[in-house]
Amino acid sequence: MAAPTQPETTNFSSSGRVLIKNIVCRSDGGIGLVGEKVSVGGWVKNGKQQGSFAFLELNDGSCPSNLQVVVDSSVVAANLVQIVHTGTSLLLEGELKKGALDHGTKHSFVELHVKKVIDVGIVDPVNYALSETDSKQKLTLESLRDYVHLRPRTNTMSAVCRLRNALTYATHTFFQKHGFLHVHTPIITTTSDWEGSGEVIQVTTLFSENEKLAKEMKENPLPSEDELDAAKLLVKVKREAASQLILSNANKNEISIAVSKLAISMEKLTKLEERTAYKPSLLPQKDGMIDYSSDFFSRPAFLVGSGQVQLETFACALSNVYTFGPTLRAEKSQSFRHLAEFWMVEPEMAFADLEDNMNYAEAYVKFLSQWLLDNCLDDMQFMVNNYDKTAIDRLKLVTSTPFERITYTEAVKLLESVTEKKFENMVEWGINFDSEHERYLTDVIFKKPVIVYNYPKGIKEFHMRINDDMKTVANMDVLVPKVGELIGGGQREERYDVMEKRILESGSALDPYQWYLDLRRYGTVKHSGFGLGFERMVLFATGLDNIRDVIPFPRYPGRADL
């Protein structure tokens, strides 16, 4: 499926500057702009000083290519050496001229001869983490995670960002083109474990409230026994004084003043007793359990691991809908393809069965792959040159080849018959496939994407529709080369009685799911959906090895920088 061409960008930008991609990424390499006077801004990738001239490679993040810049010392107020360091930011005005011959392409390139230096953001090359010094050149993708605030300036991360942006644009284009409505689903839920993993992140203000009280206690320590005894004695004295006035038939004004003083003393005593009883290290308890009635949402709340079930409520009214946002899971995995916070693309379709679901999933992955080939070939070529020589070929394979479709049972038989490889995890009917099994199916047996469907009901979520064999459910996983599982989803159980039974079988109470059962009580409809792990799609496209390197701000066990 061919992707439409993205709309042309304009030359207009802040400060009237021209994006570098609109100069060097033209079909003529910018030669047609020779003689034009332009303003550009960017960061120095490489620079050197020769005599009274500085020769720079400037990049503004709009494309992987740099603009050649020539600066005469006569137009720089500061010392010329200050503008050649890697990372220096520059806003420049000048004239585009024909540059030297590029021996790689046999074409001349264009370069900017600077007439005016408008702004300079200098860099200390000794302390700058991405400096051009030999020791800094050895920074790996792993070590760059220690400089998450600076790594967008690297060629790799800027390319990843542009590819993520393109895939985001393509995602909305695909679903809007097919009549889906975009729905913003919540990231906080009070019904926790829809994925069946038990790995949820709880949201609570109880600890922060407790910390505030503990801080207050430090600033205003608990009252001593002597203070408490003195307050009690004062109340006793004030009470006796008021009683004496009443018994002696004193005037009303005197009695009123005495009673008022007694009330003030009693209030102070009550506050002292409350503070004495306070234990800042303990969370509120009720019947031996944490009492959430004073928590922010007045009940346990969690960060969602999926927007699927909330999306179902809209699919059961608006037909085809999708959501695209962050999801969070407390899975303590350090594997190359797991994150605690990641983005999911989740469509949900009414009047759709498992086959419809598989058709949409395959079409969507093909659309994304074609979009990158049509619109991001320069960044994809960067990935080919630096990380994975097969990255572009893999996208072409996806766009041109029908996905293989096999049942879970057929997949197990294929893997059980493998003799040339010993899997670390044994294959038998009833297991969840590991990455090694998924990639063997895609990379070795079929050498293309594979959709495995009809998994055992015991290893899948209770909301998957039970098949007629009563042993499997109508779900599917889309497996792709390099990554393994890219998409998971299936047909939802729309039958009220079956869903009720499935909830009870899962060990859950019915009350929290009454709203979900309502979708089956009132106008129930066959519906299906899936979730695509967005970072896994970027991982698949780029050929990078670790999912932490394809998300701007990776969150995983032990790390949540910025």
XYZ file of C-alpha atoms in Angstrom:
562
model
C 0.000 0.000 0.000
C 1.640 3.214 -1.106
C 1.785 6.058 1.388
C 0.799 9.546 0.291
C 3.551 12.102 0.059
C 3.769 14.445 3.010
C 2.798 18.059 2.321
C 5.590 20.437 1.356
C 7.021 22.458 4.209
C 7.410 26.189 3.816
C 10.672 28.089 4.014
C 9.254 30.285 6.755
C 10.654 29.760 10.238
C 11.357 31.725 13.393
C 13.636 34.741 12.928
C 12.991 34.396 9.207
C 15.502 31.571 9.042
C 15.440 28.822 6.446
C 15.534 25.180 7.539
C 18.690 23.459 6.372
C 16.688 20.620 4.817
C 15.084 23.159 2.468
C 18.564 23.955 1.171
C 20.566 20.728 1.057
C 17.772 18.151 0.643
C 16.460 19.547 -2.631
C 16.740 17.339 -5.678
C 19.516 19.598 -6.999
C 21.390 19.619 -3.687
C 20.687 23.315 -3.304
C 22.563 24.432 -6.405
C 19.399 26.124 -7.674
C 19.557 28.465 -4.682
C 23.044 29.766 -5.441
C 23.049 33.551 -5.094
C 20.170 33.563 -2.585
C 20.667 35.474 0.685
C 19.351 33.425 3.611
C 19.333 33.196 7.408
C 20.087 29.815 8.995
C 20.494 28.570 12.543
C 21.942 25.378 13.921
C 24.633 23.627 15.914
C 28.200 22.943 14.798
C 28.787 19.266 14.085
C 32.377 19.709 12.945
C 34.513 22.794 12.633
C 38.059 23.875 11.944
C 39.948 27.120 11.654
C 42.318 27.787 8.784
C 43.979 31.157 8.898
C 41.346 33.879 9.050
C 38.505 31.521 8.076
C 36.348 28.996 9.929
C 34.894 26.041 8.018
C 31.858 24.540 9.703
C 29.313 21.787 9.224
C 26.028 23.131 10.595
C 22.936 21.067 11.415
C 19.551 22.264 12.706
C 17.914 18.846 13.183
C 15.597 19.170 10.188
C 17.492 16.473 8.254
C 20.591 14.292 8.639
C 22.655 16.381 6.184
C 24.823 19.304 7.272
C 25.210 22.676 5.592
C 28.747 23.738 4.765
C 29.449 27.194 6.237
C 32.383 29.531 5.642
C 32.984 32.341 8.153
C 35.532 35.130 7.699
C 37.029 36.412 10.954
C 36.058 39.936 9.925
C 32.345 39.183 10.548
C 32.828 37.649 14.011
C 33.006 39.896 17.057
C 34.526 37.137 19.206
C 37.619 35.065 18.567
C 37.138 32.770 15.553
C 38.162 29.725 17.593
C 35.038 30.101 19.759
C 32.677 29.128 16.949
C 34.393 25.981 15.679
C 33.762 23.713 18.693
C 31.218 20.922 18.331
C 27.913 21.935 19.895
C 28.267 25.684 19.383
C 24.959 27.243 18.311
C 24.919 29.874 15.561
C 22.345 32.093 13.891
C 23.835 33.382 10.642
C 23.024 35.426 7.587
C 24.864 34.964 4.331
C 24.856 34.107 0.663
C 24.600 30.613 -0.803
C 27.420 29.818 -3.195
C 28.500 26.851 -5.234
C 30.894 24.714 -3.215
C 33.520 22.132 -4.049
C 32.902 18.931 -5.982
C 31.503 16.067 -3.892
C 33.547 13.101 -5.126
C 30.972 10.658 -3.742
C 28.134 11.955 -5.895
C 30.176 13.759 -8.590
C 27.984 16.817 -7.946
C 28.865 20.212 -6.552
C 27.372 21.084 -3.171
C 26.171 24.423 -1.935
C 27.732 26.314 0.964
C 26.862 29.412 2.963
C 29.310 32.330 2.970
C 28.470 34.251 6.133
C 27.921 38.014 5.988
C 26.637 38.449 9.542
C 26.829 36.440 12.762
C 23.632 37.248 14.680
C 23.871 34.945 17.717
C 26.482 32.614 19.192
C 25.980 30.044 21.965
C 29.496 29.040 22.978
C 30.561 25.627 24.293
C 33.253 24.635 26.781
C 34.900 21.820 24.789
C 36.667 20.413 27.851
C 33.469 19.647 29.784
C 30.965 19.158 26.959
C 29.938 15.490 26.930
C 29.640 15.376 23.129
C 32.917 17.183 22.444
C 35.046 16.219 19.467
C 37.928 15.057 21.702
C 39.120 11.484 21.226
C 37.828 10.303 24.604
C 34.337 11.647 23.879
C 34.155 10.046 20.447
C 33.927 6.648 22.136
C 30.514 7.363 23.646
C 28.204 4.400 23.019
C 24.424 4.453 22.800
C 24.387 2.944 26.268
C 26.659 5.622 27.773
C 24.619 8.350 26.044
C 21.707 7.417 28.304
C 23.638 9.181 31.071
C 23.261 12.394 29.039
C 19.593 12.041 28.107
C 19.298 15.849 27.951
C 22.091 16.091 25.357
C 21.683 12.951 23.268
C 19.124 14.504 20.852
C 22.132 16.414 19.490
C 23.725 13.200 18.240
C 23.151 12.084 14.660
C 21.584 8.830 15.804
C 19.054 10.260 18.231
C 18.056 13.092 15.899
C 17.443 10.524 13.153
C 15.406 8.387 15.563
C 13.354 11.451 16.514
C 12.564 12.256 12.885
C 11.597 8.632 12.230
C 9.337 8.576 15.312
C 7.728 11.777 14.093
C 7.146 10.275 10.657
C 5.624 7.120 12.146
C 3.356 9.254 14.342
C 2.207 11.250 11.317
C 1.685 8.038 9.358
C -0.315 6.476 12.213
C -2.826 9.308 12.317
C -2.948 9.387 8.517
C -3.734 5.669 8.295
C -6.539 5.630 10.843
C -8.075 8.916 9.759
C -8.016 7.687 6.167
C -9.923 4.551 7.232
C -12.623 6.445 9.132
C -11.355 5.994 12.698
C -11.961 8.632 15.372
C -9.088 9.543 17.695
C -10.044 9.175 21.376
C -7.956 10.384 24.320
C -8.068 7.600 26.885
C -6.983 8.139 30.526
C -3.632 7.199 31.994
C -5.113 6.658 35.473
C -7.573 3.873 36.243
C -9.205 2.414 39.339
C -9.612 -1.041 37.772
C -6.098 -2.331 37.710
C -5.064 -5.552 36.045
C -6.603 -5.856 32.577
C -3.430 -7.302 31.078
C -3.266 -10.125 33.606
C 0.357 -9.355 34.457
C -0.121 -7.972 37.969
C 2.639 -5.471 37.159
C 0.875 -2.162 37.698
C 2.182 1.143 39.014
C 0.073 2.586 41.807
C -0.844 6.277 42.051
C -1.267 7.690 45.557
C -0.843 10.914 47.509
C -0.759 9.136 50.871
C 3.019 9.073 50.990
C 3.400 12.710 50.019
C 0.783 13.737 52.598
C 2.587 11.628 55.155
C 5.881 13.296 54.255
C 4.324 16.744 54.633
C 3.061 15.821 58.092
C 6.425 14.326 59.011
C 8.131 17.575 57.959
C 5.645 19.547 60.024
C 6.348 17.282 62.989
C 10.054 17.973 62.628
C 9.445 21.715 62.606
C 6.842 21.468 65.372
C 7.778 18.439 67.510
C 5.230 16.363 69.375
C 4.214 17.858 72.752
C 5.949 16.505 75.810
C 4.090 14.848 78.702
C 4.678 17.973 80.786
C 3.019 20.156 78.098
C 0.074 17.765 77.933
C -0.287 17.671 81.744
C -0.130 21.475 81.899
C -2.875 21.759 79.246
C -5.064 19.296 81.144
C -4.538 21.195 84.369
C -5.447 24.478 82.673
C -8.706 22.948 81.392
C -9.475 21.690 84.911
C -8.844 25.139 86.394
C -10.939 26.911 83.743
C -13.777 24.420 84.180
C -13.814 24.877 87.956
C -13.750 28.662 87.569
C -16.713 28.588 85.167
C -18.614 26.218 87.475
C -18.075 28.479 90.487
C -19.428 31.481 88.578
C -22.495 29.536 87.524
C -23.137 28.247 91.063
C -22.729 31.741 92.542
C -25.205 33.220 90.067
C -22.582 35.617 88.665
C -23.658 37.953 85.886
C -24.042 36.539 82.393
C -21.078 38.478 80.984
C -18.631 36.998 83.526
C -19.994 33.487 82.915
C -19.734 33.950 79.125
C -16.095 35.057 79.370
C -15.230 32.106 81.635
C -16.941 29.582 79.352
C -15.161 31.100 76.329
C -11.768 30.739 78.040
C -12.647 27.133 78.905
C -13.515 26.388 75.253
C -10.189 27.828 74.072
C -8.277 25.728 76.624
C -10.192 22.584 75.637
C -9.490 23.203 71.917
C -5.771 23.562 72.620
C -5.819 20.335 74.654
C -7.615 18.479 71.836
C -4.996 19.584 69.289
C -2.172 18.549 71.615
C -3.787 15.123 72.143
C -4.265 14.672 68.374
C -0.627 15.501 67.733
C 0.457 13.165 70.521
C -1.531 10.315 68.921
C -0.121 11.002 65.429
C 2.373 8.446 64.062
C 3.939 9.879 60.879
C 5.563 6.624 59.786
C 2.266 4.771 59.376
C -0.258 4.952 56.527
C -3.926 5.239 57.531
C -5.411 1.861 58.369
C -8.921 0.399 58.442
C -9.712 -3.210 59.327
C -6.048 -4.081 59.019
C -5.808 -2.687 55.457
C -4.621 0.625 54.057
C -7.489 3.114 54.210
C -7.682 4.887 50.849
C -10.659 7.056 51.755
C -8.309 9.987 52.392
C -6.294 9.338 49.213
C -6.635 11.676 46.209
C -9.140 9.469 44.330
C -10.656 7.981 47.540
C -9.772 4.504 46.303
C -6.731 2.613 44.943
C -5.657 4.047 41.571
C -3.128 2.851 39.009
C -1.346 3.968 35.853
C -2.847 2.173 32.879
C -1.018 -0.561 31.024
C -3.386 -0.163 28.067
C -6.195 2.107 26.917
C -8.071 -0.800 25.351
C -10.970 -1.253 27.755
C -11.745 2.463 27.952
C -11.568 2.569 24.161
C -14.114 -0.258 23.953
C -16.745 2.060 25.465
C -16.353 4.400 22.489
C -16.143 1.597 19.920
C -19.510 0.392 21.221
C -20.985 3.764 20.266
C -18.849 5.272 17.484
C -17.737 2.089 15.638
C -14.052 2.544 14.681
C -11.829 4.419 17.144
C -8.170 4.518 18.132
C -5.945 5.944 20.842
C -2.232 6.719 20.827
C -0.489 7.494 24.080
C 1.829 6.430 26.902
C 1.235 3.313 28.964
C 3.114 2.145 32.049
C 3.918 -1.213 33.603
C 6.029 -2.145 36.619
C 7.713 -5.041 34.848
C 11.186 -5.402 36.345
C 12.783 -6.477 33.101
C 16.170 -5.354 31.839
C 15.700 -6.923 28.398
C 16.436 -5.078 25.166
C 12.734 -4.783 24.295
C 11.060 -3.745 27.562
C 10.388 -0.309 29.073
C 8.412 0.805 32.119
C 6.886 3.669 30.114
C 6.159 3.193 26.440
C 3.709 4.324 23.768
C 0.896 2.239 22.340
C -1.248 2.606 19.250
C -4.577 0.908 19.977
C -7.477 0.743 17.504
C -10.833 -0.805 18.405
C -13.437 -1.754 15.805
C -17.121 -2.574 16.222
C -18.737 -5.287 14.055
C -15.249 -6.733 13.466
C -14.081 -10.307 14.035
C -10.590 -11.776 14.338
C -10.017 -11.866 10.582
C -10.957 -8.198 10.257
C -8.535 -7.478 13.080
C -5.672 -9.320 11.346
C -6.401 -7.516 8.079
C -6.254 -4.092 9.734
C -3.066 -4.961 11.632
C -1.279 -6.163 8.497
C -2.408 -3.158 6.461
C -1.275 -0.764 9.192
C 2.245 -2.224 9.468
C 2.611 -2.206 5.697
C 1.447 1.430 5.585
C 4.001 2.491 8.219
C 6.810 0.709 6.401
C 5.913 2.239 3.035
C 5.637 5.686 4.621
C 9.237 5.499 5.833
C 10.421 4.348 2.413
C 8.575 7.198 0.705
C 9.374 10.004 3.135
C 12.411 9.147 5.285
C 14.899 7.478 2.974
C 17.759 9.750 4.077
C 17.347 8.833 7.748
C 16.827 5.176 6.867
C 20.037 5.275 4.814
C 21.823 6.664 7.866
C 20.619 3.634 9.831
C 21.787 1.312 7.063
C 25.224 2.938 6.945
C 25.743 2.949 10.704
C 23.682 0.213 12.366
C 21.814 -2.310 10.233
C 22.603 -2.920 6.584
C 19.259 -4.733 6.145
C 16.990 -2.000 7.572
C 15.677 -0.694 4.233
C 15.428 -4.197 2.741
C 13.383 -5.262 5.774
C 10.884 -2.455 5.183
C 10.660 -3.389 1.508
C 10.034 -7.022 2.462
C 7.139 -6.018 4.719
C 5.498 -3.803 2.104
C 5.758 -6.339 -0.707
C 4.999 -9.656 1.017
C 1.731 -11.046 2.431
C 2.100 -11.923 6.118
C 2.069 -15.630 6.946
C -0.912 -16.638 9.112
C -0.762 -19.753 11.275
C -2.561 -20.961 14.391
C -0.764 -21.192 17.706
C -1.076 -24.990 17.523
C 0.583 -25.034 14.081
C 3.365 -22.756 15.366
C 4.040 -25.100 18.291
C 4.312 -28.085 15.944
C 6.761 -26.209 13.713
C 8.956 -25.198 16.646
C 8.818 -28.682 18.200
C 10.127 -30.137 14.957
C 13.224 -27.890 14.939
C 16.378 -29.980 15.307
C 19.130 -27.600 14.155
C 18.660 -25.263 17.140
C 18.206 -25.853 20.854
C 15.889 -23.288 22.406
C 16.678 -21.994 25.876
C 12.996 -22.347 26.785
C 11.213 -25.586 25.963
C 8.397 -25.500 23.435
C 5.139 -27.226 24.295
C 1.446 -26.484 23.822
C 0.263 -24.067 26.501
C 3.380 -21.888 26.846
C 3.720 -18.226 25.978
C 6.257 -17.869 23.200
C 9.532 -16.181 24.092
C 11.426 -13.828 21.818
C 13.646 -16.682 20.611
C 10.577 -18.637 19.444
C 8.978 -15.620 17.765
C 12.135 -14.647 15.913
C 12.783 -18.214 14.790
C 9.364 -18.234 13.156
C 9.951 -14.896 11.401
C 13.693 -14.905 10.729
C 14.333 -18.574 9.984
C 11.205 -20.548 9.096
C 9.131 -18.018 7.124
C 11.654 -15.172 6.621
C 8.848 -12.601 6.792
C 6.201 -11.320 9.220
C 3.952 -13.956 10.773
C 0.544 -13.645 12.428
C -0.030 -16.334 15.047
C -3.639 -16.673 16.206
C -5.922 -18.750 18.478
C -3.730 -19.032 21.586
C -4.686 -21.190 24.606
C -7.255 -19.376 26.771
C -5.230 -20.086 29.910
C -2.381 -17.765 28.894
C -4.461 -14.884 27.535
C -6.616 -12.165 29.082
C -10.158 -12.958 30.194
C -11.690 -10.492 27.732
C -10.556 -12.506 24.675
C -13.429 -14.352 22.969
C -13.479 -18.101 23.587
C -13.467 -20.209 20.421
C -15.837 -23.096 19.807
C -13.183 -25.613 20.901
C -13.405 -24.048 24.424
C -9.594 -24.363 24.665
C -8.419 -21.386 22.641
C -9.357 -17.727 22.283
C -9.712 -15.543 19.194
C -6.573 -13.486 19.642
C -3.506 -12.873 17.511
C 0.095 -11.644 17.675
C 1.887 -10.042 14.734
C 5.525 -11.135 14.754
C 8.148 -9.370 12.660
C 11.817 -10.073 11.871
C 14.432 -8.501 14.143
C 11.978 -7.753 16.990
C 9.481 -10.596 17.398
C 6.085 -9.526 18.756
C 5.065 -6.124 17.370
C 1.274 -6.295 17.802
C -1.022 -8.139 20.171
C -4.794 -8.164 20.108
C -7.896 -10.066 19.203
C -11.652 -10.323 19.222
C -13.276 -9.316 22.523
C -15.770 -11.537 24.313
C -19.156 -9.905 23.603
C -21.403 -12.531 25.268
C -22.578 -11.392 28.705
C -22.838 -14.811 30.366
C -19.459 -15.949 29.046
C -17.759 -12.708 30.115
C -19.228 -12.934 33.608
C -17.956 -16.484 33.956
C -14.508 -15.516 32.638
C -14.169 -12.701 35.182
C -14.988 -15.062 38.033
C -12.592 -17.685 36.657
C -9.810 -15.088 36.689
C -10.269 -14.786 40.460
C -11.706 -11.266 40.301
C -14.841 -9.877 41.906
C -17.639 -8.771 39.598
C -18.279 -5.357 41.156
C -15.313 -3.488 39.634
C -16.298 -4.816 36.185
C -19.994 -3.954 36.211
C -19.454 -1.094 33.766
C -17.583 -3.496 31.456
C -20.430 -5.979 31.711
C -22.850 -3.163 30.841
C -21.295 -3.085 27.368
C -22.485 -6.710 27.061
C -25.879 -6.042 28.703
C -26.942 -3.122 26.538
C -26.578 -3.402 22.780
C -23.690 -5.833 22.820
C -21.691 -5.974 19.603
C -18.948 -8.107 18.155
C -15.751 -6.028 18.323
C -12.000 -6.426 17.970
C -8.829 -4.469 18.448
C -5.081 -4.583 18.876
C -2.140 -2.717 20.354
C 1.078 -1.874 18.554
C 4.105 -1.148 20.729
C 5.305 2.069 19.111
C 8.912 1.751 20.308
C 9.053 -1.774 18.924
C 8.002 -0.398 15.547
C 10.823 2.156 15.714
C 13.200 -0.621 16.786
C 12.067 -2.754 13.845
C 12.506 0.128 11.387
C 15.862 1.453 12.562
C 17.628 -1.814 13.279
C 18.899 -0.566 16.633
C 19.369 -3.245 19.261
C 17.916 -1.713 22.430
C 14.468 -0.231 22.905
C 15.907 2.340 25.338
C 17.556 4.042 22.376
C 14.375 4.660 20.377
C 12.409 6.664 22.961
C 13.320 10.255 23.920
C 13.282 9.720 27.701
C 13.630 6.032 28.605
C 12.117 4.785 31.867
C 13.177 1.360 33.085
C 13.986 -0.247 36.454
C 16.311 2.090 38.308
C 16.175 4.975 35.800
C 13.769 7.864 35.280
C 15.989 10.818 34.341
C 14.498 14.276 33.812
